CSV table of C-alpha atoms and ligand atoms in Angstrom, one decimal:
chain,number,residue,atom,x,y,z
A,1,MET,CA,-50.8,32.1,58.2
A,2,LYS,CA,-49.3,28.6,57.6
A,3,ALA,CA,-49.5,27.8,61.4
A,4,ASP,CA,-53.2,28.8,61.4
A,5,ARG,CA,-53.9,26.4,58.6
A,6,PHE,CA,-52.0,23.6,60.3
A,7,LEU,CA,-53.9,24.1,63.5
A,8,LEU,CA,-57.2,24.2,61.7
A,9,GLY,CA,-56.3,21.0,59.9
A,10,VAL,CA,-55.5,19.3,63.2
A,11,PHE,CA,-58.8,20.5,64.7
A,12,VAL,CA,-60.8,19.2,61.8
A,13,VAL,CA,-59.2,15.8,62.0
A,14,VAL,CA,-59.7,15.5,65.7
A,15,ALA,CA,-63.3,16.6,65.5
A,16,ALA,CA,-63.9,14.2,62.6
A,17,ALA,CA,-62.3,11.3,64.4
A,18,ALA,CA,-64.6,11.9,67.4
A,19,VAL,CA,-67.7,12.0,65.2
A,20,TYR,CA,-66.9,8.9,63.3
A,21,GLN,CA,-66.0,7.0,66.5
A,22,GLY,CA,-69.4,8.0,67.9
A,23,ALA,CA,-71.2,6.8,64.8
A,24,GLY,CA,-69.6,3.4,65.2
A,25,LEU,CA,-67.6,3.5,62.0
A,26,PRO,CA,-65.2,0.5,61.7
A,27,SER,CA,-61.7,1.8,62.3
A,28,SER,CA,-60.5,0.5,58.9
A,29,GLU,CA,-62.6,3.1,57.2
A,30,TRP,CA,-61.2,6.0,59.2
A,31,GLY,CA,-58.0,6.2,57.2
A,32,PRO,CA,-59.3,7.3,53.8
A,33,ARG,CA,-61.9,9.7,55.3
A,34,LEU,CA,-59.3,11.3,57.5
A,35,ALA,CA,-57.0,11.6,54.6
A,36,SER,CA,-59.6,13.4,52.5
A,37,LEU,CA,-60.4,15.8,55.3
A,38,THR,CA,-56.7,16.6,55.9
A,39,ALA,CA,-56.4,17.3,52.1
A,40,LEU,CA,-59.4,19.6,52.3
A,41,ALA,CA,-58.0,21.5,55.3
A,42,SER,CA,-54.6,22.0,53.6
A,43,THR,CA,-56.1,23.4,50.3
A,44,PRO,CA,-54.1,26.5,49.5
A,45,ALA,CA,-55.9,29.8,50.1
A,46,PRO,CA,-57.2,31.4,46.8
A,47,LYS,CA,-55.3,34.3,45.5
A,48,PRO,CA,-56.8,37.7,46.6
A,49,TYR,CA,-59.0,39.2,43.9
A,50,GLU,CA,-57.5,42.2,42.2
A,51,PRO,CA,-59.4,43.7,39.2
A,52,GLN,CA,-56.4,44.4,36.9
A,53,SER,CA,-54.7,41.0,37.2
A,54,PHE,CA,-58.1,39.3,36.9
A,55,LEU,CA,-58.8,41.2,33.7
A,56,GLU,CA,-55.4,40.1,32.3
A,57,ALA,CA,-56.1,36.5,33.2
A,58,PHE,CA,-59.6,36.7,31.8
A,59,CYS,CA,-58.4,38.1,28.5
A,60,GLU,CA,-55.9,35.2,28.3
A,61,ALA,CA,-58.2,32.3,29.4
A,62,PRO,CA,-61.7,33.4,30.6
A,63,SER,CA,-63.1,30.3,32.3
A,64,ALA,CA,-59.8,29.5,34.0
A,65,ALA,CA,-59.6,33.0,35.4
A,66,VAL,CA,-63.2,32.8,36.8
A,67,CYS,CA,-63.2,29.2,38.0
A,68,ASP,CA,-59.7,28.2,38.9
A,69,GLY,CA,-58.1,31.4,40.2
A,70,LEU,CA,-60.7,31.9,43.0
A,71,GLY,CA,-61.2,28.5,44.4
A,72,ALA,CA,-64.9,28.3,43.4
A,73,THR,CA,-65.5,24.8,44.8
A,74,GLY,CA,-64.5,25.8,48.3
A,75,LEU,CA,-66.6,29.0,48.0
A,76,GLU,CA,-69.7,27.1,46.9
A,77,LYS,CA,-69.4,24.8,49.9
A,78,ALA,CA,-68.9,27.6,52.4
A,79,GLU,CA,-71.9,29.5,50.9
A,80,SER,CA,-74.2,26.5,50.9
A,81,GLU,CA,-73.5,26.0,54.6
A,82,LEU,CA,-74.3,29.6,55.4
A,83,SER,CA,-77.3,29.6,53.1
A,84,GLU,CA,-78.9,26.8,55.1
A,85,LYS,CA,-78.4,28.8,58.3
A,86,LEU,CA,-80.0,31.9,56.8
A,87,ASN,CA,-82.9,29.9,55.4
A,88,GLU,CA,-83.6,28.4,58.8
A,89,GLU,CA,-83.7,31.9,60.3
A,90,ALA,CA,-86.0,33.2,57.7
A,91,LEU,CA,-88.2,30.3,58.1
A,92,ALA,CA,-88.4,30.7,61.8
A,93,ASN,CA,-89.6,34.3,61.2
A,94,VAL,CA,-92.3,33.2,58.8
A,95,ALA,CA,-93.4,30.5,61.3
A,96,ARG,CA,-93.7,33.1,64.0
A,97,GLY,CA,-95.7,35.3,61.6
A,98,LEU,CA,-98.1,32.5,61.0
A,99,GLY,CA,-98.4,31.8,64.7
A,100,VAL,CA,-97.4,28.2,64.2
A,101,ALA,CA,-94.3,26.6,65.8
A,102,VAL,CA,-93.1,23.3,64.3
A,103,PRO,CA,-89.6,21.9,64.3
A,104,PHE,CA,-88.0,22.7,60.9
A,105,SER,CA,-85.3,20.8,59.2
A,106,SER,CA,-83.0,22.3,56.6
A,107,GLY,CA,-83.2,20.8,53.1
A,108,LYS,CA,-86.9,20.5,53.0
A,109,ILE,CA,-87.9,24.0,53.9
A,110,TYR,CA,-90.5,24.3,51.2
A,111,ALA,CA,-92.3,21.1,52.3
A,112,ASP,CA,-92.3,22.4,55.8
A,113,MET,CA,-93.8,25.7,54.7
A,114,ALA,CA,-96.6,23.8,52.9
A,115,MET,CA,-97.3,21.9,56.1
A,116,VAL,CA,-97.4,25.1,58.1
A,117,ALA,CA,-99.8,26.7,55.6
A,118,HIS,CA,-102.0,23.6,55.6
A,119,GLN,CA,-102.2,23.6,59.4
A,120,ALA,CA,-102.9,27.3,59.5
A,121,GLY,CA,-105.6,27.0,56.9
A,122,ILE,CA,-103.7,29.3,54.4
A,123,ALA,CA,-103.8,28.7,50.7
A,124,PRO,CA,-100.4,27.5,49.3
A,125,SER,CA,-100.0,30.6,47.1
A,126,GLU,CA,-100.4,32.9,50.1
A,127,ALA,CA,-97.8,30.8,52.0
A,128,ASP,CA,-95.5,31.2,49.0
A,129,VAL,CA,-95.8,34.9,49.1
A,130,LEU,CA,-95.3,35.1,52.8
A,131,PHE,CA,-92.2,32.9,52.6
A,132,THR,CA,-90.5,34.8,49.7
A,133,GLU,CA,-91.4,38.2,51.2
A,134,GLU,CA,-90.0,37.3,54.5
A,135,LEU,CA,-86.8,36.0,53.0
A,136,GLU,CA,-86.4,39.1,50.8
A,137,ARG,CA,-87.1,41.4,53.7
A,138,LEU,CA,-84.4,39.7,55.8
A,139,LEU,CA,-81.9,39.8,53.0
A,140,THR,CA,-82.6,43.5,52.2
A,141,GLU,CA,-82.1,44.4,55.8
A,142,ARG,CA,-78.9,42.6,56.2
A,143,LEU,CA,-77.4,43.6,52.9
A,144,GLY,CA,-78.6,47.1,52.6
A,145,PHE,CA,-79.2,46.4,48.9
A,146,SER,CA,-82.5,48.0,48.1
A,147,PRO,CA,-85.1,47.0,45.5
A,148,SER,CA,-84.8,50.5,44.0
A,149,GLN,CA,-81.1,49.9,43.4
A,150,GLU,CA,-82.0,46.7,41.5
A,151,GLN,CA,-84.6,48.7,39.5
A,152,ALA,CA,-82.0,51.3,38.6
A,153,MET,CA,-79.7,48.5,37.4
A,154,VAL,CA,-82.4,47.1,35.2
A,155,SER,CA,-82.9,50.5,33.5
A,156,THR,CA,-79.2,50.9,32.9
A,157,LEU,CA,-78.9,47.5,31.5
A,158,ARG,CA,-82.0,47.7,29.4
A,159,SER,CA,-80.9,51.0,27.7
A,160,ALA,CA,-77.4,49.6,27.1
A,161,LEU,CA,-79.0,46.5,25.5
A,162,THR,CA,-81.2,48.6,23.3
A,163,ASP,CA,-78.2,50.6,22.2
A,164,ALA,CA,-76.2,47.5,21.5
A,165,VAL,CA,-79.0,46.0,19.4
A,166,ASN,CA,-79.4,49.3,17.4
A,167,TYR,CA,-75.6,49.4,16.9
A,168,GLN,CA,-75.6,45.9,15.5
A,169,GLY,CA,-78.7,46.7,13.4
A,170,ASP,CA,-76.8,49.5,11.7
A,171,VAL,CA,-74.1,47.1,10.4
A,172,GLN,CA,-76.5,44.2,9.5
A,173,PRO,CA,-77.2,43.5,5.9
A,174,ASP,CA,-80.8,42.5,6.6
A,175,THR,CA,-82.3,45.5,8.3
A,176,THR,CA,-85.9,44.3,8.4
A,177,ASP,CA,-85.2,41.5,11.0
A,178,TRP,CA,-82.9,43.8,13.0
A,179,LYS,CA,-85.4,46.5,13.1
A,180,ALA,CA,-87.9,44.1,14.7
A,181,LEU,CA,-85.2,42.9,17.1
A,182,ALA,CA,-84.4,46.5,18.1
A,183,GLU,CA,-88.0,47.3,18.6
A,184,ARG,CA,-88.5,44.3,20.8
A,185,ALA,CA,-85.4,45.1,22.8
A,186,SER,CA,-86.7,48.6,23.6
A,187,GLN,CA,-90.0,47.3,24.9
A,188,PRO,CA,-90.1,47.2,28.7
A,189,VAL,CA,-90.1,43.9,30.5
A,190,ALA,CA,-91.1,43.9,34.2
A,191,PHE,CA,-88.4,43.2,36.7
A,192,LEU,CA,-90.0,41.6,39.7
A,193,SER,CA,-88.8,40.0,43.0
A,194,ALA,CA,-90.0,36.5,43.6
A,195,SER,CA,-92.8,37.6,46.0
A,196,GLU,CA,-94.0,40.3,43.6
A,197,PHE,CA,-94.1,37.7,40.8
A,198,LEU,CA,-96.4,35.5,42.9
A,199,ARG,CA,-98.5,38.4,44.0
A,200,LYS,CA,-99.1,39.3,40.4
A,201,GLY,CA,-100.4,35.8,39.8
A,202,GLY,CA,-97.2,34.2,38.5
A,203,PRO,CA,-97.1,30.4,39.1
A,204,VAL,CA,-95.1,28.8,41.8
A,205,LYS,CA,-93.6,26.2,39.4
A,206,PRO,CA,-90.9,28.3,37.7
A,207,ILE,CA,-89.9,29.8,41.0
A,208,LYS,CA,-89.4,26.3,42.5
A,209,GLY,CA,-87.8,25.1,39.2
A,210,PHE,CA,-85.3,28.0,38.8
A,211,CYS,CA,-84.8,29.3,42.3
A,212,GLY,CA,-84.9,26.0,44.2
A,213,LYS,CA,-87.4,24.7,46.7
A,214,SER,CA,-86.0,26.9,49.5
A,215,LEU,CA,-85.2,29.7,47.0
A,216,GLU,CA,-81.5,29.2,47.7
A,217,ARG,CA,-80.2,29.0,44.1
A,218,TYR,CA,-78.0,31.7,42.6
A,219,ASN,CA,-80.2,32.3,39.6
A,220,ALA,CA,-82.7,34.5,37.8
A,221,PHE,CA,-85.2,33.6,35.0
A,222,PHE,CA,-87.3,35.2,32.2
A,223,TYR,CA,-91.0,34.2,32.3
A,224,GLN,CA,-93.4,34.6,29.5
A,225,GLY,CA,-96.9,33.5,30.2
A,226,LYS,CA,-98.8,31.4,27.7
A,227,THR,CA,-101.7,32.7,25.6
A,228,GLY,CA,-104.2,34.5,27.9
A,229,ASP,CA,-101.6,35.0,30.7
A,230,ARG,CA,-100.0,38.4,29.9
A,231,LEU,CA,-97.5,38.3,32.6
A,232,GLU,CA,-94.0,38.7,31.3
A,233,ALA,CA,-91.1,39.3,33.7
A,234,VAL,CA,-87.5,38.9,34.7
A,235,VAL,CA,-87.4,37.4,38.2
A,236,LEU,CA,-84.3,37.5,40.4
A,237,CYS,CA,-84.1,34.6,42.8
A,238,PRO,CA,-83.5,35.6,46.5
A,239,GLY,CA,-80.6,33.1,46.4
A,240,VAL,CA,-78.5,35.8,44.7
A,241,SER,CA,-78.7,38.0,47.8
A,242,LEU,CA,-78.4,34.9,50.0
A,243,ARG,CA,-75.1,34.0,48.4
A,244,ALA,CA,-73.9,37.6,48.5
A,245,LEU,CA,-74.5,37.7,52.2
A,246,ALA,CA,-72.9,34.4,52.7
A,247,ALA,CA,-69.8,35.5,50.7
A,248,ARG,CA,-69.7,38.7,52.7
A,249,GLU,CA,-69.9,36.9,56.0
A,250,GLN,CA,-67.0,34.7,54.8
A,251,GLY,CA,-65.0,37.9,54.4
A,252,ARG,CA,-64.0,36.6,51.0
A,253,TYR,CA,-65.4,39.2,48.6
A,254,THR,CA,-66.3,42.8,48.4
A,255,PRO,CA,-69.7,44.2,49.6
A,256,ASP,CA,-70.5,44.7,45.9
A,257,PHE,CA,-71.0,41.0,45.3
A,258,ALA,CA,-74.8,41.3,45.1
A,259,LYS,CA,-74.5,44.1,42.6
A,260,GLN,CA,-72.0,42.3,40.4
A,261,ALA,CA,-74.0,39.0,40.5
A,262,THR,CA,-77.3,40.9,39.7
A,263,TYR,CA,-75.7,42.8,36.8
A,264,SER,CA,-74.4,39.5,35.3
A,265,LEU,CA,-77.7,37.6,35.7
A,266,LEU,CA,-79.9,40.4,34.5
A,267,SER,CA,-77.8,41.3,31.5
A,268,HIS,CA,-78.5,37.7,30.3
A,269,GLU,CA,-82.2,37.4,31.3
A,270,LEU,CA,-83.1,40.8,29.8
A,271,ALA,CA,-81.8,39.5,26.4
A,272,HIS,CA,-84.1,36.4,26.4
A,273,PRO,CA,-87.1,38.3,24.7
A,274,ILE,CA,-84.7,38.8,21.7
A,275,ASP,CA,-82.8,35.5,21.8
A,276,ALA,CA,-82.0,33.2,18.8
A,277,ARG,CA,-84.9,30.9,19.4
A,278,LYS,CA,-87.5,33.7,19.3
A,279,HIS,CA,-85.9,35.6,16.4
A,280,PRO,CA,-83.9,33.1,14.4
A,281,GLN,CA,-83.9,35.1,11.1
A,282,ALA,CA,-81.9,37.9,12.7
A,283,TYR,CA,-79.2,35.5,13.8
A,284,ASN,CA,-78.4,33.9,10.4
A,285,ASN,CA,-74.8,35.0,10.5
A,286,TRP,CA,-74.2,34.3,14.1
A,287,MET,CA,-75.9,30.9,14.2
A,288,GLY,CA,-73.2,29.1,12.1
A,289,CYS,CA,-70.4,30.5,14.2
A,290,ALA,CA,-72.1,29.6,17.5
A,291,ARG,CA,-73.1,26.2,16.3
A,292,GLN,CA,-69.5,25.5,15.3
A,293,ALA,CA,-68.0,26.8,18.6
A,294,ALA,CA,-70.5,24.7,20.6
A,295,SER,CA,-69.9,21.5,18.7
A,296,GLU,CA,-66.1,21.9,19.0
A,297,ASN,CA,-66.7,22.0,22.8
A,298,SER,CA,-69.0,19.1,23.2
A,299,THR,CA,-70.2,15.9,21.6
A,300,LEU,CA,-73.8,16.5,22.7
A,301,PRO,CA,-76.3,17.9,20.2
A,302,VAL,CA,-76.4,21.7,19.8
A,303,THR,CA,-80.1,22.3,20.3
A,304,PRO,CA,-82.1,25.5,19.5
A,305,ARG,CA,-82.5,25.9,23.2
A,306,LYS,CA,-78.8,25.8,23.8
A,307,LEU,CA,-78.2,28.3,21.0
A,308,SER,CA,-80.8,30.6,22.6
A,309,GLU,CA,-78.9,30.5,25.8
A,310,LEU,CA,-75.6,31.3,24.0
A,311,SER,CA,-77.3,34.2,22.2
A,312,ALA,CA,-78.5,35.6,25.5
A,313,ASP,CA,-74.9,35.3,26.8
A,314,GLN,CA,-73.7,37.1,23.7
A,315,TRP,CA,-76.0,40.0,24.4
A,316,SER,CA,-74.8,40.1,27.9
A,317,ALA,CA,-71.3,40.5,26.6
A,318,GLU,CA,-72.4,43.2,24.2
A,319,THR,CA,-74.3,45.0,26.9
A,320,LEU,CA,-71.3,45.1,29.2
A,321,ALA,CA,-69.1,46.3,26.4
A,322,MET,CA,-71.7,49.1,25.6
A,323,LEU,CA,-71.7,50.2,29.3
A,324,VAL,CA,-67.9,50.5,29.2
A,325,GLU,CA,-67.9,52.4,25.9
A,326,GLN,CA,-70.6,54.8,27.2
A,327,GLY,CA,-68.6,55.4,30.3
A,328,LYS,CA,-71.5,54.2,32.5
A,329,VAL,CA,-69.4,51.4,34.1
A,330,SER,CA,-65.7,51.2,34.5
A,331,ARG,CA,-63.5,48.3,33.3
A,332,GLU,CA,-62.8,47.4,37.0
A,333,GLU,CA,-66.5,47.2,37.6
A,334,VAL,CA,-67.0,44.9,34.6
A,335,ALA,CA,-64.1,42.8,35.9
A,336,GLY,CA,-66.1,42.3,39.1
A,337,ILE,CA,-69.3,41.5,37.2
A,338,LEU,CA,-67.4,38.8,35.2
A,339,ALA,CA,-65.5,37.4,38.1
A,340,PHE,CA,-68.2,37.1,40.7
A,341,GLY,CA,-71.3,37.1,38.4
A,342,SER,CA,-70.1,34.1,36.5
A,343,LEU,CA,-69.0,32.0,39.4
A,344,ASN,CA,-72.1,29.8,39.3
A,345,TYR,CA,-71.3,28.8,35.8
A,346,CYS,CA,-68.2,27.0,36.9
A,347,LEU,CA,-70.2,24.3,38.6
A,348,MET,CA,-72.8,23.8,35.8
A,349,PRO,CA,-71.7,21.0,33.5
A,350,GLU,CA,-73.7,20.3,30.3
A,351,ARG,CA,-76.3,17.6,30.8
A,352,LYS,CA,-77.8,15.2,28.3
A,353,ASN,CA,-81.2,16.7,27.3
A,354,GLY,CA,-80.2,19.7,29.3
A,355,THR,CA,-81.2,23.3,28.3
A,356,HIS,CA,-77.8,25.0,28.8
A,357,PRO,CA,-74.4,24.4,27.3
A,358,ASP,CA,-71.4,23.6,29.6
A,359,GLY,CA,-70.9,26.4,32.1
A,360,ARG,CA,-67.2,26.8,31.5
A,361,PHE,CA,-67.7,26.9,27.8
A,362,ARG,CA,-70.3,29.7,28.3
A,363,ILE,CA,-67.7,31.8,30.1
A,364,ASP,CA,-65.2,31.2,27.3
A,365,PHE,CA,-67.7,31.9,24.6
A,366,LYS,CA,-68.7,35.2,26.2
A,367,GLY,CA,-65.0,36.0,26.9
A,368,ARG,CA,-64.2,35.7,23.2
A,369,ASN,CA,-66.8,38.2,22.2
A,370,PRO,CA,-64.8,40.7,20.0
A,371,ARG,CA,-66.6,43.8,21.3
A,372,LEU,CA,-66.3,42.9,24.9
A,373,ARG,CA,-62.6,42.2,24.4
A,374,GLN,CA,-62.0,45.5,22.8
A,375,ALA,CA,-63.9,47.3,25.6
A,376,LEU,CA,-61.8,45.6,28.2
A,377,GLY,CA,-58.5,46.3,26.4
A,378,CYS,CA,-57.7,42.6,25.8
A,379,ALA,CA,-55.0,41.7,23.2
A,380,PRO,CA,-56.4,40.2,20.0
A,381,LEU,CA,-57.0,36.4,20.1
A,382,PRO,CA,-54.7,34.0,18.2
A,383,PRO,CA,-56.1,33.7,14.6
A,384,THR,CA,-57.0,30.1,15.2
A,385,THR,CA,-59.5,30.9,18.0
A,386,LEU,CA,-63.1,30.9,16.9
A,387,SER,CA,-64.7,34.2,18.1
A,388,CYS,CA,-68.4,35.0,17.5
A,389,GLY,CA,-69.7,38.5,17.7
A,390,VAL,CA,-73.5,38.9,17.4
A,391,GLU,CA,-72.9,39.9,13.8
A,392,GLY,CA,-71.2,36.5,13.1
A,393,SER,CA,-67.7,35.0,13.0
A,394,THR,CA,-64.8,37.4,12.9
A,395,LEU,CA,-62.6,34.8,11.3
B,1,ZN,ZN1,-81.0,31.9,30.0
């Protein structure tokens, strides 16, 4: 194993030297670049994933277990390289379907699509549908992960979320607000793929914003149309499958990656219709605890938007706990959902005027949810650690 790594390191250095020489780089600049490449090549291999030891590490230090133990940075890099290749292939298929052949370049795929659509005399929305459909079809074929499986996941998660809200409603002093919350939680929200969303008249803007211009982002979003537009849906970005495929081709993770990532994203998005910004009264107890935890972690303002994201994360934790309690999902499966479904948070720092709190803090906050900890068999937290259940602080 060590010998392989050394050989790989040598190969990378030789190849890089040739490239830089060809590009006419002054020899004085080779040194630092070669040194950083050598360092990259000799990065130790991440520890193999094992559910039980991951859970132990997660109970102890949630974000460290997710972000440090698995070498997330290297994974992201490898995945983005593969995602570009896959996007090019999907794009070539779409271009063939349109009967137009143009040279495409990665990184501006969406712009190229618009150009193709313009040349072919097709309206942009139709080109958007074609592009997303083609990508989704390609990914479904390669992964064997069908839309009906995703729909089944949504029903499981939705019923667990409704049960979790009802459970909390029973112990809340203010039953009026919690009744409203439980009723809202039980109302169905459409779960749509990106192409179905466009077909139903959903705008392109949120897709580009949340999924990326070439749909490559590992993300999902909850959409609520403005007055007059009744469309309300949770949309899963094709980037989730794209990453799963990339990870699988890397031989790094289990074939369940797409399932785990989907569970994690959907359990958060399905909670947005009942988040703290839409129903602030129901969160009176929780709000103080969450605000304190967030301000201990950052000097940036704790906005209502950030609190709404944290409340959706809390419901995601409560939903996963409920699934374990009801015997619908095993602890090992939840370990996979937390380990692989939270990977994208590792690389999401809090931004000034941003909508989400720091990604690593989000993992820690979720990992300190009392109910999830109990369901996973975690030891109690030290009494000085702030832990916020949906019902409020446990301190
Ligand atoms: Zn959110």
